Structures are given as structure tokens and as C-alpha cells.
Amino acid sequence: MAEYFSEERSVEAVNSRMGEDINPRLARVMASLVKHLHAFAKDVTLTQEEWDLAIGFLTRTGNLCHGERQEFILLSDALGFSMLVDAINNRRPVGATENTVFGPFHVEGAPIREMGENISLDGKGESCLFIGRVLDLDGSPIEGARIDVWSDNSDGFYDVQQPDIQPKWNNRGIFVTGADGCYNFVGIKPVSYPIPDDGPVGQMLASLGRHPYRPAHTHYLVTAEGYQQLVTHTFVGDDPYLESDTVFGVKDTLIAPFKRIDGLTLWRSDFDFILTPMEVAR
Ligand code: BEZ
Ligand code: FE
């Protein structure tokens, strides 16, 4: 006999309604979601007013989403959920470069640039030489690796956030390695910036006593045939927000050296990307 809903057996009441011939993965994910969601409400003895507030929050979050703004991803980022899903799906062997959060500011189709080119098109900020190699786990160079790089400008904005102010493709470019696996390009020493905080996620952070800042970083998407895709950043080591990144993206191994080149106003940052072969289990 089917059971009616009760507080004590709320999970069973909902999950027993699932059909028998449904997708088994969907059945597993939904059963667990219902179990944990109900446990959460019971754990905090959720009030009706709090649930109404949450529905309002989620509605405002959804209403803010459009082509250029994804407030739900921002919410997932600020709750550490994006980093958790990324960690579960990108377990890497020791020595391989670690993944971190992708973020909303990557743009497909950046220009392919010559090694050594300057990606800072607005002439702002402190110039920095980014240099290193793309290697496999044995230290051998990887030829034909694509390094797609993007960064904010020295005012803390990506070009897509200021289409009327910054040149298109400012601080973006793709570099393809030769047989030696080496890369080098000129960009800027990145600066810390707040994630978009004029919506519900910003309100949530403020109510939790959290700041919206990310420590200074440069983004990379590194791909090569036969290797797992690497989505990562390098971070500037002395940034005041390193230990309180609002999206939890910092990993020890991703903090790169930034040193002044003697006698020049140029910085230099060395970093090797170590890719994991496709066949290594995640
Ligand atoms: C970023 O680093 O570009 C970023 C990541 C997560 C949320 C917002 C921005
Ligand atoms: Fe960023």
C-alpha cells in the first residue's frame, strides 16, 4: 500500500513514487538529492519565512541570467560547489598541473598569436613575460599544445565586461607550442578584482560577512591531443586575497613566481603546464 506523507518518512514518501523504468543514474541522483534536501530542512528546522525568502532569492538569481550573465554559476562558485564538482571530475596524479574553476569570462575563438606577442592591447598595467613549457608526466615536451589565455586588465575587468571601453580580445590569445613544448608571451601582472556582486550572490556574500574578491590570477585552458583538458590559473603569491578567494579556486601548486627582470620595468613569471594522458583514470 502506498504511504501518505509524514515528516518522519518524508524521503521514502517522495522517492517511492519514482517509476521503475526510468534512467538508473537519474533515479540515483534524484533519490540522493531528495534525501539530503529533506535532511537539510530537518537539520535547521526550516521556517516557512526562510523558505519563502529562499524561493525569492532563487527567483531573482534566475531572472538575472541571460547570455552574458549566469548568476546560478556564480552562486555555485561562491558556495564552493563548482570547485567540488571540478575536484571530483579532475583527480590528477602527483606532478600533474591541477585544475581550478573555469569562471564565466572565457570566450571561444580568441586570436591565435605568435610566441612572444603582447596580449595587452590597452597598454595598461605592469607588463609581464609569461614563460614556460607544456610537458607530459615524464618531463617530455608536448608539441602542438594550445594554450588559451585570458586575464582581467589592470582596472580589474575582462574585455567582455567593458565592450565599449576595452579593445576586443584585450588580454586574450591562443599560443601553440612547437617541438620544444615552450611558450612565452607578454601580458600584464594580473590584479585582484570582485566577482559581479550587484545581484543576489553579492547580497548573499555581504550577509555572510564575506568579501567578493578573487586574488590576482591569469586563466589558462591547455589542450593537446591524447591529454586531458587542463583548466587552470596561475596566482600571484603575495596577493592579500589568496587565502580568502571568494570562489575557493586557489591551490598551492598554482601559485607562480612573479619576479622583476633586472633593470627593466618588466615582470617575469615562469610556469610549466604538466598534462595528464587521457588514459589515466580521473
Ligand atoms: C573568474 O576568475 O574569472 C571568475 C571565476 C568565478 C566567478 C567569477 C569570476
Ligand atoms: Fe578570473
PDB file of C-alpha atoms and ligand atoms in Angstrom:
ATOM      1  CA  MET A   1       0.000   0.000   0.000  1.00  0.00           C
ATOM      2  CA  ALA A   2       1.300   3.460  -0.921  1.00  0.00           C
ATOM      3  CA  GLU A   3       2.175   5.591   2.092  1.00  0.00           C
ATOM      4  CA  TYR A   4       0.939   9.104   2.767  1.00  0.00           C
ATOM      5  CA  PHE A   5       3.407  11.877   3.505  1.00  0.00           C
ATOM      6  CA  SER A   6       4.719  12.285   7.052  1.00  0.00           C
ATOM      7  CA  GLU A   7       7.583  14.309   8.496  1.00  0.00           C
ATOM      8  CA  GLU A   8       9.309  11.153   9.750  1.00  0.00           C
ATOM      9  CA  ARG A   9       9.143   9.250   6.442  1.00  0.00           C
ATOM     10  CA  SER A  10       9.196  12.203   4.041  1.00  0.00           C
ATOM     11  CA  VAL A  11      12.104  10.842   1.983  1.00  0.00           C
ATOM     12  CA  GLU A  12      10.523   7.422   1.475  1.00  0.00           C
ATOM     13  CA  ALA A  13       7.186   9.036   0.574  1.00  0.00           C
ATOM     14  CA  VAL A  14       8.763  11.024  -2.254  1.00  0.00           C
ATOM     15  CA  ASN A  15      11.310   8.532  -3.540  1.00  0.00           C
ATOM     16  CA  SER A  16       8.873   5.609  -3.633  1.00  0.00           C
ATOM     17  CA  ARG A  17       6.909   7.466  -6.315  1.00  0.00           C
ATOM     18  CA  MET A  18       9.685   7.028  -8.884  1.00  0.00           C
ATOM     19  CA  GLY A  19       8.817   4.786 -11.810  1.00  0.00           C
ATOM     20  CA  GLU A  20      10.666   1.518 -12.369  1.00  0.00           C
ATOM     21  CA  ASP A  21      11.787   2.056 -15.935  1.00  0.00           C
ATOM     22  CA  ILE A  22      13.491   5.398 -15.531  1.00  0.00           C
ATOM     23  CA  ASN A  23      17.123   6.201 -16.240  1.00  0.00           C
ATOM     24  CA  PRO A  24      19.063   4.499 -13.371  1.00  0.00           C
ATOM     25  CA  ARG A  25      21.533   7.380 -12.997  1.00  0.00           C
ATOM     26  CA  LEU A  26      18.657   9.880 -12.753  1.00  0.00           C
ATOM     27  CA  ALA A  27      16.998   7.645 -10.136  1.00  0.00           C
ATOM     28  CA  ARG A  28      20.203   7.549  -8.049  1.00  0.00           C
ATOM     29  CA  VAL A  29      20.899  11.292  -8.305  1.00  0.00           C
ATOM     30  CA  MET A  30      17.302  12.348  -7.534  1.00  0.00           C
ATOM     31  CA  ALA A  31      16.888   9.899  -4.635  1.00  0.00           C
ATOM     32  CA  SER A  32      20.067  11.277  -3.050  1.00  0.00           C
ATOM     33  CA  LEU A  33      19.056  14.871  -3.711  1.00  0.00           C
ATOM     34  CA  VAL A  34      15.675  14.358  -2.018  1.00  0.00           C
ATOM     35  CA  LYS A  35      17.365  12.581   0.910  1.00  0.00           C
ATOM     36  CA  HIS A  36      19.861  15.395   1.523  1.00  0.00           C
ATOM     37  CA  LEU A  37      17.392  18.220   0.854  1.00  0.00           C
ATOM     38  CA  HIS A  38      14.914  16.830   3.384  1.00  0.00           C
ATOM     39  CA  ALA A  39      17.725  16.206   5.890  1.00  0.00           C
ATOM     40  CA  PHE A  40      18.798  19.842   5.492  1.00  0.00           C
ATOM     41  CA  ALA A  41      15.277  21.195   6.230  1.00  0.00           C
ATOM     42  CA  LYS A  42      15.006  18.918   9.276  1.00  0.00           C
ATOM     43  CA  ASP A  43      18.502  19.790  10.490  1.00  0.00           C
ATOM     44  CA  VAL A  44      17.810  23.550  10.605  1.00  0.00           C
ATOM     45  CA  THR A  45      14.047  23.226  11.310  1.00  0.00           C
ATOM     46  CA  LEU A  46      13.443  25.438   8.278  1.00  0.00           C
ATOM     47  CA  THR A  47      10.722  28.051   8.855  1.00  0.00           C
ATOM     48  CA  GLN A  48       8.120  28.970   6.235  1.00  0.00           C
ATOM     49  CA  GLU A  49       9.507  32.545   6.135  1.00  0.00           C
ATOM     50  CA  GLU A  50      13.017  31.237   5.454  1.00  0.00           C
ATOM     51  CA  TRP A  51      11.780  29.014   2.652  1.00  0.00           C
ATOM     52  CA  ASP A  52       9.824  31.924   1.110  1.00  0.00           C
ATOM     53  CA  LEU A  53      12.997  34.019   1.319  1.00  0.00           C
ATOM     54  CA  ALA A  54      14.973  31.259  -0.392  1.00  0.00           C
ATOM     55  CA  ILE A  55      12.404  30.969  -3.198  1.00  0.00           C
ATOM     56  CA  GLY A  56      12.619  34.750  -3.698  1.00  0.00           C
ATOM     57  CA  PHE A  57      16.424  34.529  -3.763  1.00  0.00           C
ATOM     58  CA  LEU A  58      16.407  31.702  -6.339  1.00  0.00           C
ATOM     59  CA  THR A  59      13.819  33.554  -8.451  1.00  0.00           C
ATOM     60  CA  ARG A  60      15.965  36.709  -8.514  1.00  0.00           C
ATOM     61  CA  THR A  61      19.002  34.565  -9.327  1.00  0.00           C
ATOM     62  CA  GLY A  62      17.202  33.018 -12.317  1.00  0.00           C
ATOM     63  CA  ASN A  63      15.804  36.342 -13.506  1.00  0.00           C
ATOM     64  CA  LEU A  64      19.322  37.776 -13.696  1.00  0.00           C
ATOM     65  CA  CYS A  65      20.568  35.037 -16.029  1.00  0.00           C
ATOM     66  CA  HIS A  66      20.996  35.848 -19.717  1.00  0.00           C
ATOM     67  CA  GLY A  67      23.651  35.380 -22.421  1.00  0.00           C
ATOM     68  CA  GLU A  68      26.313  37.468 -20.674  1.00  0.00           C
ATOM     69  CA  ARG A  69      25.398  36.784 -17.038  1.00  0.00           C
ATOM     70  CA  GLN A  70      24.993  33.420 -15.301  1.00  0.00           C
ATOM     71  CA  GLU A  71      24.068  34.125 -11.701  1.00  0.00           C
ATOM     72  CA  PHE A  72      23.446  30.416 -10.946  1.00  0.00           C
ATOM     73  CA  ILE A  73      27.036  29.530 -11.863  1.00  0.00           C
ATOM     74  CA  LEU A  74      28.196  32.432  -9.719  1.00  0.00           C
ATOM     75  CA  LEU A  75      26.117  31.023  -6.853  1.00  0.00           C
ATOM     76  CA  SER A  76      27.678  27.592  -7.354  1.00  0.00           C
ATOM     77  CA  ASP A  77      31.139  29.233  -7.432  1.00  0.00           C
ATOM     78  CA  ALA A  78      30.557  31.247  -4.254  1.00  0.00           C
ATOM     79  CA  LEU A  79      29.282  28.161  -2.400  1.00  0.00           C
ATOM     80  CA  GLY A  80      32.415  26.191  -3.334  1.00  0.00           C
ATOM     81  CA  PHE A  81      30.238  23.801  -5.326  1.00  0.00           C
ATOM     82  CA  SER A  82      31.910  24.496  -8.686  1.00  0.00           C
ATOM     83  CA  MET A  83      35.297  23.683  -7.142  1.00  0.00           C
ATOM     84  CA  LEU A  84      33.906  20.498  -5.584  1.00  0.00           C
ATOM     85  CA  VAL A  85      32.460  19.244  -8.884  1.00  0.00           C
ATOM     86  CA  ASP A  86      35.730  20.194 -10.595  1.00  0.00           C
ATOM     87  CA  ALA A  87      37.772  18.310  -7.968  1.00  0.00           C
ATOM     88  CA  ILE A  88      35.619  15.167  -8.257  1.00  0.00           C
ATOM     89  CA  ASN A  89      35.943  15.163 -12.036  1.00  0.00           C
ATOM     90  CA  ASN A  90      39.612  16.096 -12.384  1.00  0.00           C
ATOM     91  CA  ARG A  91      41.592  13.954  -9.954  1.00  0.00           C
ATOM     92  CA  ARG A  92      45.164  14.148 -11.206  1.00  0.00           C
ATOM     93  CA  PRO A  93      48.312  12.126 -10.489  1.00  0.00           C
ATOM     94  CA  VAL A  94      51.089  13.715  -8.415  1.00  0.00           C
ATOM     95  CA  GLY A  95      53.140  16.081 -10.557  1.00  0.00           C
ATOM     96  CA  ALA A  96      50.347  16.945 -12.989  1.00  0.00           C
ATOM     97  CA  THR A  97      49.096  20.535 -13.061  1.00  0.00           C
ATOM     98  CA  GLU A  98      45.882  20.861 -11.081  1.00  0.00           C
ATOM     99  CA  ASN A  99      42.574  22.155 -12.396  1.00  0.00           C
ATOM    100  CA  THR A 100      40.684  25.058 -10.962  1.00  0.00           C
ATOM    101  CA  VAL A 101      37.417  26.880 -11.603  1.00  0.00           C
ATOM    102  CA  PHE A 102      36.672  27.854 -15.238  1.00  0.00           C
ATOM    103  CA  GLY A 103      34.798  31.076 -14.451  1.00  0.00           C
ATOM    104  CA  PRO A 104      32.391  32.958 -16.708  1.00  0.00           C
ATOM    105  CA  PHE A 105      34.825  35.097 -18.703  1.00  0.00           C
ATOM    106  CA  HIS A 106      36.349  32.656 -21.211  1.00  0.00           C
ATOM    107  CA  VAL A 107      35.448  33.498 -24.805  1.00  0.00           C
ATOM    108  CA  GLU A 108      35.651  30.949 -27.644  1.00  0.00           C
ATOM    109  CA  GLY A 109      37.628  31.945 -30.734  1.00  0.00           C
ATOM    110  CA  ALA A 110      40.407  34.124 -29.324  1.00  0.00           C
ATOM    111  CA  PRO A 111      43.090  35.011 -31.897  1.00  0.00           C
ATOM    112  CA  ILE A 112      45.977  32.593 -32.389  1.00  0.00           C
ATOM    113  CA  ARG A 113      49.105  34.611 -31.670  1.00  0.00           C
ATOM    114  CA  GLU A 114      52.829  34.248 -32.405  1.00  0.00           C
ATOM    115  CA  MET A 115      55.066  33.261 -29.490  1.00  0.00           C
ATOM    116  CA  GLY A 116      56.324  36.379 -27.720  1.00  0.00           C
ATOM    117  CA  GLU A 117      53.338  38.537 -28.742  1.00  0.00           C
ATOM    118  CA  ASN A 118      51.819  41.030 -26.339  1.00  0.00           C
ATOM    119  CA  ILE A 119      48.183  40.250 -25.440  1.00  0.00           C
ATOM    120  CA  SER A 120      47.650  43.509 -23.525  1.00  0.00           C
ATOM    121  CA  LEU A 121      46.042  45.707 -26.154  1.00  0.00           C
ATOM    122  CA  ASP A 122      45.015  48.628 -23.924  1.00  0.00           C
ATOM    123  CA  GLY A 123      48.582  49.364 -22.838  1.00  0.00           C
ATOM    124  CA  LYS A 124      47.525  49.473 -19.181  1.00  0.00           C
ATOM    125  CA  GLY A 125      49.152  47.700 -16.267  1.00  0.00           C
ATOM    126  CA  GLU A 126      52.553  46.302 -15.450  1.00  0.00           C
ATOM    127  CA  SER A 127      53.990  44.221 -18.306  1.00  0.00           C
ATOM    128  CA  CYS A 128      54.913  40.646 -17.511  1.00  0.00           C
ATOM    129  CA  LEU A 129      56.701  37.961 -19.508  1.00  0.00           C
ATOM    130  CA  PHE A 130      54.903  34.623 -19.071  1.00  0.00           C
ATOM    131  CA  ILE A 131      57.229  31.787 -19.969  1.00  0.00           C
ATOM    132  CA  GLY A 132      57.463  28.012 -19.597  1.00  0.00           C
ATOM    133  CA  ARG A 133      56.811  24.666 -21.216  1.00  0.00           C
ATOM    134  CA  VAL A 134      53.986  22.211 -21.758  1.00  0.00           C
ATOM    135  CA  LEU A 135      55.245  18.805 -20.639  1.00  0.00           C
ATOM    136  CA  ASP A 136      53.956  15.289 -20.051  1.00  0.00           C
ATOM    137  CA  LEU A 137      54.321  13.469 -16.731  1.00  0.00           C
ATOM    138  CA  ASP A 138      57.805  12.223 -17.756  1.00  0.00           C
ATOM    139  CA  GLY A 139      59.018  15.761 -18.461  1.00  0.00           C
ATOM    140  CA  SER A 140      58.962  15.363 -22.254  1.00  0.00           C
ATOM    141  CA  PRO A 141      57.791  18.402 -24.258  1.00  0.00           C
ATOM    142  CA  ILE A 142      54.340  18.302 -25.842  1.00  0.00           C
ATOM    143  CA  GLU A 143      54.192  19.638 -29.381  1.00  0.00           C
ATOM    144  CA  GLY A 144      51.001  21.245 -30.702  1.00  0.00           C
ATOM    145  CA  ALA A 145      49.552  22.090 -27.266  1.00  0.00           C
ATOM    146  CA  ARG A 146      47.105  25.018 -27.390  1.00  0.00           C
ATOM    147  CA  ILE A 147      47.421  27.483 -24.539  1.00  0.00           C
ATOM    148  CA  ASP A 148      44.305  29.657 -24.439  1.00  0.00           C
ATOM    149  CA  VAL A 149      44.983  32.506 -22.008  1.00  0.00           C
ATOM    150  CA  TRP A 150      42.704  35.214 -20.578  1.00  0.00           C
ATOM    151  CA  SER A 151      43.049  37.790 -17.860  1.00  0.00           C
ATOM    152  CA  ASP A 152      41.499  40.952 -16.466  1.00  0.00           C
ATOM    153  CA  ASN A 153      43.080  44.318 -17.272  1.00  0.00           C
ATOM    154  CA  SER A 154      44.771  46.482 -14.682  1.00  0.00           C
ATOM    155  CA  ASP A 155      41.402  48.002 -13.700  1.00  0.00           C
ATOM    156  CA  GLY A 156      40.181  44.512 -12.728  1.00  0.00           C
ATOM    157  CA  PHE A 157      37.760  43.981 -15.646  1.00  0.00           C
ATOM    158  CA  TYR A 158      37.695  41.484 -18.505  1.00  0.00           C
ATOM    159  CA  ASP A 159      37.238  42.918 -22.012  1.00  0.00           C
ATOM    160  CA  VAL A 160      33.729  41.381 -22.206  1.00  0.00           C
ATOM    161  CA  GLN A 161      32.687  43.361 -19.110  1.00  0.00           C
ATOM    162  CA  GLN A 162      33.699  46.619 -20.798  1.00  0.00           C
ATOM    163  CA  PRO A 163      32.997  46.141 -24.525  1.00  0.00           C
ATOM    164  CA  ASP A 164      32.779  49.927 -25.077  1.00  0.00           C
ATOM    165  CA  ILE A 165      35.982  50.667 -23.185  1.00  0.00           C
ATOM    166  CA  GLN A 166      38.476  47.834 -23.837  1.00  0.00           C
ATOM    167  CA  PRO A 167      39.693  46.641 -27.249  1.00  0.00           C
ATOM    168  CA  LYS A 168      38.166  43.308 -28.313  1.00  0.00           C
ATOM    169  CA  TRP A 169      40.393  40.376 -27.290  1.00  0.00           C
ATOM    170  CA  ASN A 170      42.249  42.533 -24.781  1.00  0.00           C
ATOM    171  CA  ASN A 171      44.415  40.246 -22.613  1.00  0.00           C
ATOM    172  CA  ARG A 172      43.437  37.137 -24.568  1.00  0.00           C
ATOM    173  CA  GLY A 173      45.158  34.879 -27.047  1.00  0.00           C
ATOM    174  CA  ILE A 174      45.979  31.332 -28.052  1.00  0.00           C
ATOM    175  CA  PHE A 175      49.587  30.112 -28.302  1.00  0.00           C
ATOM    176  CA  VAL A 176      50.529  26.780 -29.912  1.00  0.00           C
ATOM    177  CA  THR A 177      53.721  25.026 -28.815  1.00  0.00           C
ATOM    178  CA  GLY A 178      56.389  23.752 -31.187  1.00  0.00           C
ATOM    179  CA  ALA A 179      58.509  20.603 -30.806  1.00  0.00           C
ATOM    180  CA  ASP A 180      60.281  22.017 -27.717  1.00  0.00           C
ATOM    181  CA  GLY A 181      56.953  22.468 -25.860  1.00  0.00           C
ATOM    182  CA  CYS A 182      57.982  26.037 -24.977  1.00  0.00           C
ATOM    183  CA  TYR A 183      55.713  29.056 -24.759  1.00  0.00           C
ATOM    184  CA  ASN A 184      56.213  32.701 -23.979  1.00  0.00           C
ATOM    185  CA  PHE A 185      54.083  35.790 -24.309  1.00  0.00           C
ATOM    186  CA  VAL A 186      53.783  39.239 -22.805  1.00  0.00           C
ATOM    187  CA  GLY A 187      50.744  40.160 -20.755  1.00  0.00           C
ATOM    188  CA  ILE A 188      50.170  42.057 -17.542  1.00  0.00           C
ATOM    189  CA  LYS A 189      50.813  41.142 -13.941  1.00  0.00           C
ATOM    190  CA  PRO A 190      47.160  40.484 -13.068  1.00  0.00           C
ATOM    191  CA  VAL A 191      45.278  42.332 -10.322  1.00  0.00           C
ATOM    192  CA  SER A 192      42.633  41.122  -7.874  1.00  0.00           C
ATOM    193  CA  TYR A 193      39.008  42.003  -8.652  1.00  0.00           C
ATOM    194  CA  PRO A 194      35.500  41.436  -7.258  1.00  0.00           C
ATOM    195  CA  ILE A 195      33.199  38.906  -8.907  1.00  0.00           C
ATOM    196  CA  PRO A 196      29.959  40.575 -10.121  1.00  0.00           C
ATOM    197  CA  ASP A 197      28.346  41.449  -6.772  1.00  0.00           C
ATOM    198  CA  ASP A 198      25.399  43.650  -7.781  1.00  0.00           C
ATOM    199  CA  GLY A 199      22.925  40.709  -7.684  1.00  0.00           C
ATOM    200  CA  PRO A 200      21.631  38.103  -5.219  1.00  0.00           C
ATOM    201  CA  VAL A 201      25.042  36.397  -4.930  1.00  0.00           C
ATOM    202  CA  GLY A 202      26.626  39.705  -3.898  1.00  0.00           C
ATOM    203  CA  GLN A 203      23.816  40.170  -1.343  1.00  0.00           C
ATOM    204  CA  MET A 204      24.405  36.649  -0.029  1.00  0.00           C
ATOM    205  CA  LEU A 205      28.147  37.295   0.360  1.00  0.00           C
ATOM    206  CA  ALA A 206      27.505  40.577   2.178  1.00  0.00           C
ATOM    207  CA  SER A 207      25.002  38.950   4.563  1.00  0.00           C
ATOM    208  CA  LEU A 208      27.568  36.247   5.316  1.00  0.00           C
ATOM    209  CA  GLY A 209      30.283  38.796   6.067  1.00  0.00           C
ATOM    210  CA  ARG A 210      32.266  37.679   3.015  1.00  0.00           C
ATOM    211  CA  HIS A 211      34.074  39.925   0.522  1.00  0.00           C
ATOM    212  CA  PRO A 212      33.566  39.323  -3.233  1.00  0.00           C
ATOM    213  CA  TYR A 213      37.255  39.395  -4.267  1.00  0.00           C
ATOM    214  CA  ARG A 214      39.351  36.947  -6.247  1.00  0.00           C
ATOM    215  CA  PRO A 215      43.140  37.080  -5.827  1.00  0.00           C
ATOM    216  CA  ALA A 216      45.117  38.167  -8.907  1.00  0.00           C
ATOM    217  CA  HIS A 217      45.308  35.339 -11.458  1.00  0.00           C
ATOM    218  CA  THR A 218      45.775  34.527 -15.136  1.00  0.00           C
ATOM    219  CA  HIS A 219      43.453  31.920 -16.689  1.00  0.00           C
ATOM    220  CA  TYR A 220      44.572  29.060 -18.919  1.00  0.00           C
ATOM    221  CA  LEU A 221      42.815  26.387 -20.939  1.00  0.00           C
ATOM    222  CA  VAL A 222      45.502  23.994 -22.158  1.00  0.00           C
ATOM    223  CA  THR A 223      44.615  21.237 -24.624  1.00  0.00           C
ATOM    224  CA  ALA A 224      46.696  18.708 -26.559  1.00  0.00           C
ATOM    225  CA  GLU A 225      45.729  15.576 -28.447  1.00  0.00           C
ATOM    226  CA  GLY A 226      45.886  12.487 -26.224  1.00  0.00           C
ATOM    227  CA  TYR A 227      45.882  14.518 -22.967  1.00  0.00           C
ATOM    228  CA  GLN A 228      43.179  15.542 -20.502  1.00  0.00           C
ATOM    229  CA  GLN A 229      41.993  19.117 -20.878  1.00  0.00           C
ATOM    230  CA  LEU A 230      43.530  21.419 -18.279  1.00  0.00           C
ATOM    231  CA  VAL A 231      41.503  24.373 -16.977  1.00  0.00           C
ATOM    232  CA  THR A 232      43.644  26.314 -14.566  1.00  0.00           C
ATOM    233  CA  HIS A 233      45.041  29.641 -13.356  1.00  0.00           C
ATOM    234  CA  THR A 234      48.360  30.863 -12.065  1.00  0.00           C
ATOM    235  CA  PHE A 235      48.160  33.099  -8.993  1.00  0.00           C
ATOM    236  CA  VAL A 236      50.359  35.960  -7.784  1.00  0.00           C
ATOM    237  CA  GLY A 237      51.906  34.819  -4.487  1.00  0.00           C
ATOM    238  CA  ASP A 238      51.676  37.975  -2.393  1.00  0.00           C
ATOM    239  CA  ASP A 239      48.026  38.764  -3.076  1.00  0.00           C
ATOM    240  CA  PRO A 240      46.056  39.731   0.053  1.00  0.00           C
ATOM    241  CA  TYR A 241      43.039  37.638  -1.073  1.00  0.00           C
ATOM    242  CA  LEU A 242      44.996  34.410  -1.682  1.00  0.00           C
ATOM    243  CA  GLU A 243      43.584  32.711   1.421  1.00  0.00           C
ATOM    244  CA  SER A 244      40.056  34.040   1.042  1.00  0.00           C
ATOM    245  CA  ASP A 245      39.317  33.672  -2.702  1.00  0.00           C
ATOM    246  CA  THR A 246      35.554  34.118  -2.903  1.00  0.00           C
ATOM    247  CA  VAL A 247      35.246  31.115  -5.276  1.00  0.00           C
ATOM    248  CA  PHE A 248      37.837  28.878  -3.493  1.00  0.00           C
ATOM    249  CA  GLY A 249      39.959  28.481  -6.653  1.00  0.00           C
ATOM    250  CA  VAL A 250      43.439  28.746  -5.090  1.00  0.00           C
ATOM    251  CA  LYS A 251      45.719  25.703  -4.882  1.00  0.00           C
ATOM    252  CA  ASP A 252      49.233  25.758  -3.511  1.00  0.00           C
ATOM    253  CA  THR A 253      50.737  24.328  -6.694  1.00  0.00           C
ATOM    254  CA  LEU A 254      49.192  27.099  -8.824  1.00  0.00           C
ATOM    255  CA  ILE A 255      50.980  29.973  -7.078  1.00  0.00           C
ATOM    256  CA  ALA A 256      53.577  31.112  -9.607  1.00  0.00           C
ATOM    257  CA  PRO A 257      56.687  33.211  -9.102  1.00  0.00           C
ATOM    258  CA  PHE A 258      56.441  36.809 -10.310  1.00  0.00           C
ATOM    259  CA  LYS A 259      59.880  38.436 -10.344  1.00  0.00           C
ATOM    260  CA  ARG A 260      61.108  41.750 -11.683  1.00  0.00           C
ATOM    261  CA  ILE A 261      63.543  41.390 -14.569  1.00  0.00           C
ATOM    262  CA  ASP A 262      66.721  43.222 -13.507  1.00  0.00           C
ATOM    263  CA  GLY A 263      66.966  46.741 -14.845  1.00  0.00           C
ATOM    264  CA  LEU A 264      63.589  46.588 -16.616  1.00  0.00           C
ATOM    265  CA  THR A 265      60.074  47.571 -15.639  1.00  0.00           C
ATOM    266  CA  LEU A 266      59.011  44.102 -16.798  1.00  0.00           C
ATOM    267  CA  TRP A 267      57.918  41.241 -14.550  1.00  0.00           C
ATOM    268  CA  ARG A 268      58.641  37.595 -15.359  1.00  0.00           C
ATOM    269  CA  SER A 269      56.540  34.601 -14.373  1.00  0.00           C
ATOM    270  CA  ASP A 270      57.772  31.059 -15.073  1.00  0.00           C
ATOM    271  CA  PHE A 271      55.307  28.186 -15.076  1.00  0.00           C
ATOM    272  CA  ASP A 272      55.301  24.736 -16.698  1.00  0.00           C
ATOM    273  CA  PHE A 273      51.993  23.049 -17.515  1.00  0.00           C
ATOM    274  CA  ILE A 274      52.171  19.286 -16.889  1.00  0.00           C
ATOM    275  CA  LEU A 275      49.413  17.454 -18.755  1.00  0.00           C
ATOM    276  CA  THR A 276      47.883  14.105 -17.818  1.00  0.00           C
ATOM    277  CA  PRO A 277      47.461  11.449 -20.510  1.00  0.00           C
ATOM    278  CA  MET A 278      43.844  10.754 -21.473  1.00  0.00           C
ATOM    279  CA  GLU A 279      44.018   7.123 -20.326  1.00  0.00           C
ATOM    280  CA  VAL A 280      44.922   7.978 -16.689  1.00  0.00           C
ATOM    281  CA  ALA A 281      41.814   7.459 -14.505  1.00  0.00           C
ATOM    282  CA  ARG A 282      40.213  10.616 -13.115  1.00  0.00           C
TER     283      ARG A 282
HETATM  284  C1  BEZ B   1      36.994  34.314 -12.835  1.00  0.00           C
HETATM  285  O1  BEZ B   1      38.067  34.050 -12.343  1.00  0.00           O
HETATM  286  O2  BEZ B   1      37.014  34.848 -13.937  1.00  0.00           O
HETATM  287  C2  BEZ B   1      35.726  34.032 -12.092  1.00  0.00           C
HETATM  288  C3  BEZ B   1      35.522  32.777 -11.539  1.00  0.00           C
HETATM  289  C4  BEZ B   1      34.341  32.515 -10.869  1.00  0.00           C
HETATM  290  C5  BEZ B   1      33.380  33.506 -10.738  1.00  0.00           C
HETATM  291  C6  BEZ B   1      33.600  34.761 -11.280  1.00  0.00           C
HETATM  292  C7  BEZ B   1      34.787  35.028 -11.965  1.00  0.00           C
HETATM  293 FE    FE B   2      39.249  35.488 -13.447  1.00  0.00          FE
END
